[in-house]
CSV table of C-alpha atoms in Angstrom, one decimal:
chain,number,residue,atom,x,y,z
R,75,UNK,CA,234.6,182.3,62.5
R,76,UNK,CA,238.0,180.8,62.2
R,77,UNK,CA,240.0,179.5,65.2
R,78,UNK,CA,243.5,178.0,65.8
R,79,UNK,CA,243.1,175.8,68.7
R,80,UNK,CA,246.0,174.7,70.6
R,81,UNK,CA,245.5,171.1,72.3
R,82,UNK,CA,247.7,168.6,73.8
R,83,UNK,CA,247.7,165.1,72.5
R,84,UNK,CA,245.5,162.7,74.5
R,85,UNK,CA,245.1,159.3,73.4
R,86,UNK,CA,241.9,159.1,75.6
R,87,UNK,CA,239.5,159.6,72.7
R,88,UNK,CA,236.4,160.1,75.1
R,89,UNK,CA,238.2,162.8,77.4
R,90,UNK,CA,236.7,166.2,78.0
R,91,UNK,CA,239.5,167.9,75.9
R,92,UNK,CA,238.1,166.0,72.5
R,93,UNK,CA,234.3,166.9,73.7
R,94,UNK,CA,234.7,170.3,73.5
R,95,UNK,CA,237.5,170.7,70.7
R,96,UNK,CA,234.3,168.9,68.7
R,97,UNK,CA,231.7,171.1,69.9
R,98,UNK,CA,233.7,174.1,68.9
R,99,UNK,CA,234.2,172.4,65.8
R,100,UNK,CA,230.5,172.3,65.0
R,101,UNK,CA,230.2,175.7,65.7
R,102,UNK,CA,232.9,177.0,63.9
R,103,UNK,CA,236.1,176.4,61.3
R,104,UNK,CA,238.9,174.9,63.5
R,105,UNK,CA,241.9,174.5,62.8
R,106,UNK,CA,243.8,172.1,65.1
R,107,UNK,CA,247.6,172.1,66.2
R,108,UNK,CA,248.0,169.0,68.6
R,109,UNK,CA,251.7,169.1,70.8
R,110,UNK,CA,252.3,166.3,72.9
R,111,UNK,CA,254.1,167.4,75.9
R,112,UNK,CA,252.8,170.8,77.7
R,113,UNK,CA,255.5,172.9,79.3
R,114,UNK,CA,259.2,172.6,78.6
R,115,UNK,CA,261.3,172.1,75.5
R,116,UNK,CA,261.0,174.2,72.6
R,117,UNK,CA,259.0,176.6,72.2
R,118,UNK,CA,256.1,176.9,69.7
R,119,UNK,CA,257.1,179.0,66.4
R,120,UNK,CA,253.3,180.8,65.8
R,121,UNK,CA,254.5,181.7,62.6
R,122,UNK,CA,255.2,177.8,61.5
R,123,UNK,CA,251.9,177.0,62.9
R,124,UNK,CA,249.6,179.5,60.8
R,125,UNK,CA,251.7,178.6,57.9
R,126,UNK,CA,249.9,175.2,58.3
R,127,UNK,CA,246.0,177.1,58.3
R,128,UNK,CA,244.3,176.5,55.1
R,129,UNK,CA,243.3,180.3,55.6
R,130,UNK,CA,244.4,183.1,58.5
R,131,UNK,CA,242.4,182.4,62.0
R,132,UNK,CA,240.1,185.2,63.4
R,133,UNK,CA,241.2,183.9,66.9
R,134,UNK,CA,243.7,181.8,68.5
R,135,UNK,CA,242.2,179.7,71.4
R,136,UNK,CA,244.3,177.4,73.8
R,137,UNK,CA,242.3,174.5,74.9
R,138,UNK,CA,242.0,172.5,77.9
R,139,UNK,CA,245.2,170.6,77.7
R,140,UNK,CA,247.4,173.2,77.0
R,141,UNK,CA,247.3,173.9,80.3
R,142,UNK,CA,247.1,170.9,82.0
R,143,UNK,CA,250.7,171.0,82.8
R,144,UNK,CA,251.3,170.2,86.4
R,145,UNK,CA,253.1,172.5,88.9
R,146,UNK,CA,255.1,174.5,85.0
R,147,UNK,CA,253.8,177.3,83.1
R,148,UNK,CA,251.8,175.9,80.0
R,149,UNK,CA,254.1,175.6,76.7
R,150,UNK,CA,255.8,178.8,75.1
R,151,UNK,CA,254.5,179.7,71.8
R,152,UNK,CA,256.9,182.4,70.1
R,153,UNK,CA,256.1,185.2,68.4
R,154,UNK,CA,252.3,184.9,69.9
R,155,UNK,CA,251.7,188.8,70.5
R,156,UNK,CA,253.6,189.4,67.3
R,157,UNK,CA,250.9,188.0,65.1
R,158,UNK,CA,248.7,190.7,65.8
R,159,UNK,CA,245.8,187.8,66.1
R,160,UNK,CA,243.5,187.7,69.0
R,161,UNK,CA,243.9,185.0,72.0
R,162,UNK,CA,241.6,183.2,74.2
R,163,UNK,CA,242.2,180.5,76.8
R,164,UNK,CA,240.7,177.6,79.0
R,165,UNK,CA,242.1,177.7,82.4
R,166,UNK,CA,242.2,173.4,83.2
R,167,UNK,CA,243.6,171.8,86.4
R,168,UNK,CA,243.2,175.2,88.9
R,169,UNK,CA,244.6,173.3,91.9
R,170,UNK,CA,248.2,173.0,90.1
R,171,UNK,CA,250.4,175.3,89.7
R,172,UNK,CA,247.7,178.2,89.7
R,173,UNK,CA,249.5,181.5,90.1
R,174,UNK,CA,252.3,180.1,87.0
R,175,UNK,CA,249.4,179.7,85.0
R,176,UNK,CA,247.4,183.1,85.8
R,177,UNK,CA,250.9,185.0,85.6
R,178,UNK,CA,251.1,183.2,81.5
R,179,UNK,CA,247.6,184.5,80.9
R,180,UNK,CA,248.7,188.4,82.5
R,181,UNK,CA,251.9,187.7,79.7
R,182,UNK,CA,249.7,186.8,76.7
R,183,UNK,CA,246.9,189.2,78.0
R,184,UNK,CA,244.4,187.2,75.4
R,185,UNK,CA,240.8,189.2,75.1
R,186,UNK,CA,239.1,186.6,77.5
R,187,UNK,CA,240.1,183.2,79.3
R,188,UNK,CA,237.6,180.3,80.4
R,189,UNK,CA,237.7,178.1,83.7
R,190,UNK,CA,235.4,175.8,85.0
R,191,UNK,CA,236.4,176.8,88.9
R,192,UNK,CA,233.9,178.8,90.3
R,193,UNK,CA,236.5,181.0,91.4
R,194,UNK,CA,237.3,182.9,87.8
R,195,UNK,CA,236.4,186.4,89.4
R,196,UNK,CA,239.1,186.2,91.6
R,197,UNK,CA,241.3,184.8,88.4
R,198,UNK,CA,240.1,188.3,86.7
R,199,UNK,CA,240.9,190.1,89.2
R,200,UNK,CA,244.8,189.0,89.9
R,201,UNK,CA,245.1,189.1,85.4
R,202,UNK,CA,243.2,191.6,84.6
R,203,UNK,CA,241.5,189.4,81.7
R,204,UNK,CA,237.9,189.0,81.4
R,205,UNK,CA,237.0,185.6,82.6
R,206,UNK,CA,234.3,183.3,82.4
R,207,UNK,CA,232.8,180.3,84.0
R,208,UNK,CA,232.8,177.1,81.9
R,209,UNK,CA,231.4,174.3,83.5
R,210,UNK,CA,232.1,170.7,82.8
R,211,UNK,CA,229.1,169.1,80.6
R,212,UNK,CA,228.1,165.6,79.1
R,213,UNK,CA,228.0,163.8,76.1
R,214,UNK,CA,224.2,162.9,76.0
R,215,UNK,CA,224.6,160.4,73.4
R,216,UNK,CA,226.6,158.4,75.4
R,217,UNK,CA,225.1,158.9,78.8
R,218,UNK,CA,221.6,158.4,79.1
R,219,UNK,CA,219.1,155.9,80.0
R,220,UNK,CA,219.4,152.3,78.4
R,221,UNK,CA,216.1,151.4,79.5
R,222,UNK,CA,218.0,148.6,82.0
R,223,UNK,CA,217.0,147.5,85.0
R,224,UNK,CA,218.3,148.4,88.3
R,225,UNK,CA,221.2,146.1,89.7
R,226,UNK,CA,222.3,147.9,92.3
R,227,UNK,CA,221.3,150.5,95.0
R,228,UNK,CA,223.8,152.6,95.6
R,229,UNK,CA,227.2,153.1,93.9
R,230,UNK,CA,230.6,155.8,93.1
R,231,UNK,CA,233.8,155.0,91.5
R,232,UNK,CA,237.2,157.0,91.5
R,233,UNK,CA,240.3,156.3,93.4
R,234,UNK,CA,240.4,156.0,97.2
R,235,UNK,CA,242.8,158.6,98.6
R,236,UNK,CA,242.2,162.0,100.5
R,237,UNK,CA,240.3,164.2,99.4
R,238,UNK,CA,240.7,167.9,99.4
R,239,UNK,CA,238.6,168.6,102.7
R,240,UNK,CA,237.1,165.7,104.5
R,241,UNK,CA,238.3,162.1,102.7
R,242,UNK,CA,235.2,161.8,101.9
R,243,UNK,CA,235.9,158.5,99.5
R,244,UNK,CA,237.5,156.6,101.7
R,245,UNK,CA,234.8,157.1,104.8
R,246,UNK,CA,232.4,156.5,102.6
R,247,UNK,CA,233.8,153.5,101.3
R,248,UNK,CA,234.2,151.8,104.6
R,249,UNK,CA,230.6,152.8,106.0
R,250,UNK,CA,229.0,151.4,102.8
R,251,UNK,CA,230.6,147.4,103.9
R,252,UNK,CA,228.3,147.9,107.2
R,253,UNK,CA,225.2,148.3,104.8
R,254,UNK,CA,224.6,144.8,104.2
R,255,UNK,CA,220.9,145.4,103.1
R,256,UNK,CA,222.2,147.6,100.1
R,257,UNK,CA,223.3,146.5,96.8
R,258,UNK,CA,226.4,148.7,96.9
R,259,UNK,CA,228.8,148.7,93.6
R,260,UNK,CA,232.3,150.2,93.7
R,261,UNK,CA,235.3,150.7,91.3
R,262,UNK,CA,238.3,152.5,91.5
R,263,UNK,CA,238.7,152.9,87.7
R,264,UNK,CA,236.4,154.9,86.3
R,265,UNK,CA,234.9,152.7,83.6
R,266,UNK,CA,236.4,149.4,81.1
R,267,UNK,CA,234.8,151.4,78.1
R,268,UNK,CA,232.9,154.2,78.1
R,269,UNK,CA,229.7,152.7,77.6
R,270,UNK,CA,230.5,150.2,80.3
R,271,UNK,CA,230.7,152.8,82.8
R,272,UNK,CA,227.5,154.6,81.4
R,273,UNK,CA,225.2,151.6,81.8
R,274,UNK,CA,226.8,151.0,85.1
R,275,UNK,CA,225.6,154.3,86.3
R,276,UNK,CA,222.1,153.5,84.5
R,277,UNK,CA,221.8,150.3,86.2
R,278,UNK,CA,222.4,151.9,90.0
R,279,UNK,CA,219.8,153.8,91.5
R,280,UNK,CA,221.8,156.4,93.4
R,281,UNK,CA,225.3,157.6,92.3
R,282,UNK,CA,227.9,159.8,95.0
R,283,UNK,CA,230.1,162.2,93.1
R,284,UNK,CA,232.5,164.2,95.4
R,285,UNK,CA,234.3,167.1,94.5
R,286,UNK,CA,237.8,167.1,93.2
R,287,UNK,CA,240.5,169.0,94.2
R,288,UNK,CA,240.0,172.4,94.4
R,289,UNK,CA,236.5,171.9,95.0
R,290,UNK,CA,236.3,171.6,91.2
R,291,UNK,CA,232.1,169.6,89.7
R,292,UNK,CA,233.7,167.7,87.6
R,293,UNK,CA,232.2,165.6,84.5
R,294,UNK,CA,230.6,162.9,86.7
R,295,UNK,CA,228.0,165.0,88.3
R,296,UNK,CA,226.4,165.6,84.6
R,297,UNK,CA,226.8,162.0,83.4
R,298,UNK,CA,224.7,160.8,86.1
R,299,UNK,CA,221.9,163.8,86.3
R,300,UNK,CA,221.7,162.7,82.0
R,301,UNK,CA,222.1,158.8,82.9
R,302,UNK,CA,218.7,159.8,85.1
R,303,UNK,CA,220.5,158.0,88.3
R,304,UNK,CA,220.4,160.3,91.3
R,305,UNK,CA,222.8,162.3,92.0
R,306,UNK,CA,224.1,162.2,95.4
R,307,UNK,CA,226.7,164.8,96.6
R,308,UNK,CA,228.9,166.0,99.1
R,309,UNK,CA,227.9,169.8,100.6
R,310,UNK,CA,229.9,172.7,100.0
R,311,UNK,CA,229.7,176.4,100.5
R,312,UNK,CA,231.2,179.2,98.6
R,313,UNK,CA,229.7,179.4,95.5
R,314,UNK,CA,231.0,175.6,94.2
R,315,UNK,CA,227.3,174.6,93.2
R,316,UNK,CA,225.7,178.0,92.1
R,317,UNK,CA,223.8,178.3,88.9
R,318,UNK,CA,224.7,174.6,88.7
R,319,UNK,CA,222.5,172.5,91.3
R,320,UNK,CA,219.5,172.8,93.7
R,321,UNK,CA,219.9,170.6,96.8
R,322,UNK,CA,216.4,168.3,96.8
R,323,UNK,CA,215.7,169.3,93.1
R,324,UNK,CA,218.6,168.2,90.9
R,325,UNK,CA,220.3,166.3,93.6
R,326,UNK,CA,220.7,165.0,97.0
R,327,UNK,CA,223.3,167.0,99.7
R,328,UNK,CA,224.6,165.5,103.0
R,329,UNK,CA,226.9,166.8,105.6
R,330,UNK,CA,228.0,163.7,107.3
R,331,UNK,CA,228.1,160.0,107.4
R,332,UNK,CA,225.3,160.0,109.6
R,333,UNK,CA,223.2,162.3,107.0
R,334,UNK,CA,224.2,160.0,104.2
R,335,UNK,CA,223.2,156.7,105.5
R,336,UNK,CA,220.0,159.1,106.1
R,337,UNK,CA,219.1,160.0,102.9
R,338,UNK,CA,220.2,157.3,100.7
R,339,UNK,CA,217.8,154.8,102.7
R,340,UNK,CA,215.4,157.4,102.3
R,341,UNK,CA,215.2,157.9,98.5
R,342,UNK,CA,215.7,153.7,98.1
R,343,UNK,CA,212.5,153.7,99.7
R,344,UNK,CA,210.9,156.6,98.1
R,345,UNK,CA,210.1,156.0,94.4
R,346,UNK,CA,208.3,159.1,93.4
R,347,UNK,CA,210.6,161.5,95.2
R,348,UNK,CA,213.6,159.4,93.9
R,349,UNK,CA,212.4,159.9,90.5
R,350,UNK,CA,210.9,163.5,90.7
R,351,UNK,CA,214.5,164.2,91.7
R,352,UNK,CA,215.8,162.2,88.5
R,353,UNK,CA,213.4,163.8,86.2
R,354,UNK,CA,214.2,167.5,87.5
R,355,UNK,CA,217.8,166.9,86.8
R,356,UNK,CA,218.0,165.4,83.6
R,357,UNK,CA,215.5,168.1,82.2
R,358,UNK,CA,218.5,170.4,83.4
R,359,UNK,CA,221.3,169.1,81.9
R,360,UNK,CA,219.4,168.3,78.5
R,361,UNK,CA,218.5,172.1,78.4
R,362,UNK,CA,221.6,173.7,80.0
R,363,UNK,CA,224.8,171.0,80.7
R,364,UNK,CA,225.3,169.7,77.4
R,365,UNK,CA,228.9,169.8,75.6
R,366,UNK,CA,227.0,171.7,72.5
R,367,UNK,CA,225.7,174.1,75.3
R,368,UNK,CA,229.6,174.8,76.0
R,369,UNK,CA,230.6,175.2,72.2
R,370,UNK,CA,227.6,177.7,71.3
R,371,UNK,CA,228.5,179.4,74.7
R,372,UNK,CA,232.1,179.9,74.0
R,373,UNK,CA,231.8,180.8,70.5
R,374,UNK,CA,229.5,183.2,71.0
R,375,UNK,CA,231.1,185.0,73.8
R,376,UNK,CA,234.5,185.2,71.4
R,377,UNK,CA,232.7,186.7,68.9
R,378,UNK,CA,231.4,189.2,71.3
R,379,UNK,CA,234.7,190.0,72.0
R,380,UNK,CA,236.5,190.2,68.5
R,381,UNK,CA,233.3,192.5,67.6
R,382,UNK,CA,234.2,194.6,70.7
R,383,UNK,CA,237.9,194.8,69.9
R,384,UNK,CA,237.3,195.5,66.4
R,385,UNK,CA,234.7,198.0,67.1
């Protein structure tokens, strides 16, 4: 299959918008048109794009970026419906700007749309596209175990601000300087190179991972469950974790400071529960949370839908 992919630049060349434009490139013929900015400006001639395809695309698929475009409706591409070639879309950054970037999707009414949000019935329901959960994943070849030893006990990075329901970084934060008796490691960047911030979370034997806005489980929780660090995470109801973790099998829930302290002195003093825990969840994300996982699953569901249309 052919696709036209629609991506913003990013000069991040290890950001989850490469990942999966190069997982979909291993599972099909992609052609890629790259626009740095968005929303606003000119629009986007679709004709002057597939005049640049070495052949005519089976599909049209906008990626992550396209729609990463703040509180504005995701870039105009003319002449779109006119081309008589079928769409598909990711839905990225859910908390901004939501119901401008749902009513573009109703507009271009593509065959189906993709969205990591846990909420993409209820995105179905208000476009009336067929929508399906994409969950972040992890580059395997990158995160894994380096065979180092342990430097510290507990650790998290990511910026200290409030968070979408209970600040949970900044709490955290400030409890973990009372724990003199852990090794605790914290950084508000998330790595100096990539690899630097994989061996970190190799080296530390538990790892926090909140939610981000929206409630979206972002790329973290996978890089530590494959970095075989334990994964420990904030609790949340409705839906945010299903089909994606088991509290106690892939990772370790709390529901309060108290509960925290609880359970991270608990598995730094349990080995074989620590590491059945570590074991259960890298087995899961080698079988089912990979960024291939995301390509074959994408590219096989558009297929299913071009076959559908054209049948």
């Amino acid at each position: 299959m052919k696709v036209l992919y629609f991506e913003r630049q990013h000069g991040n060349s290890f950001s989850y918008y490469n990942e999966m434009k190069s997982a979909l490139s291993r599972n099909c013929t992609l052609y890629q048109y790259s626009h740095w900015v968005p929303s606003g400006g000119p629009s986007v001639d679709i004709q002057e794009v597939l005049s640049r395809c070495p052949e005519k695309p089976d599909l049209i698929c906008f990626g992550f970026g396209w729609t990463d475009c703040s509180e504005n409706k995701p870039k105009h591409v003319s002449g779109l419906k006119e081309c008589g070639i079928p769409v598909g879309i990711i839905l990225n950054k859910e908390y901004a700007g939501l119901d401008k970037k749902l009513e573009w999707i109703k507009e271009i009414n593509p065959i189906v749309a993709f969205t990591v949000h846990h909420d993409y019935k209820l995105y179905e329901e208000k476009t009336g596209v067929p929508f399906y959960q994409l969950p972040f994943a992890v580059n395997t070849d990158v995160f894994k175990d380096y065979n180092i030893e342990y430097t510290n006990d507990f650790g998290f990075s990511g910026v200290i601000r409030p968070e979408q329901t209970a600040d949970w970084r900044t709490k955290i934060y400030e409890k973990s300087q009372q724990w003199h008796d852990i090794d605790f490691f914290f950084t508000p960047h998330r790595h100096d190179s990539l690899e630097d911030y994989a061996k970190r979370i190799n080296a530390t034997k538990i790892w926090l991972s909140t939610t981000g806005p929206a409630d979206l489980v972002g790329t973290r929780y996978y890089e530590v469950m494959a970095s075989k660090t334990t994964l420990l995470v904030c609790n949340r109801m409705d839906m945010v974790y299903d089909n994606l973790l088991e509290d106690g099998k892939h990772c370790v829930m709390f529901d309060s400071l108290e509960e925290l302290e609880k359970k991270i002195r608990y598995y730094l003093n349990n080995d074989a529960a620590r590491n059945e825990v570590i074991e259960n969840a890298y087995n899961l994300v080698v079988e089912k949370h990979t960024w291939d996982h995301r390509g074959e699953f994408m590219i096989s569901t558009l297929k299913n839908k071009l076959e559908n249309k054209n049948g």
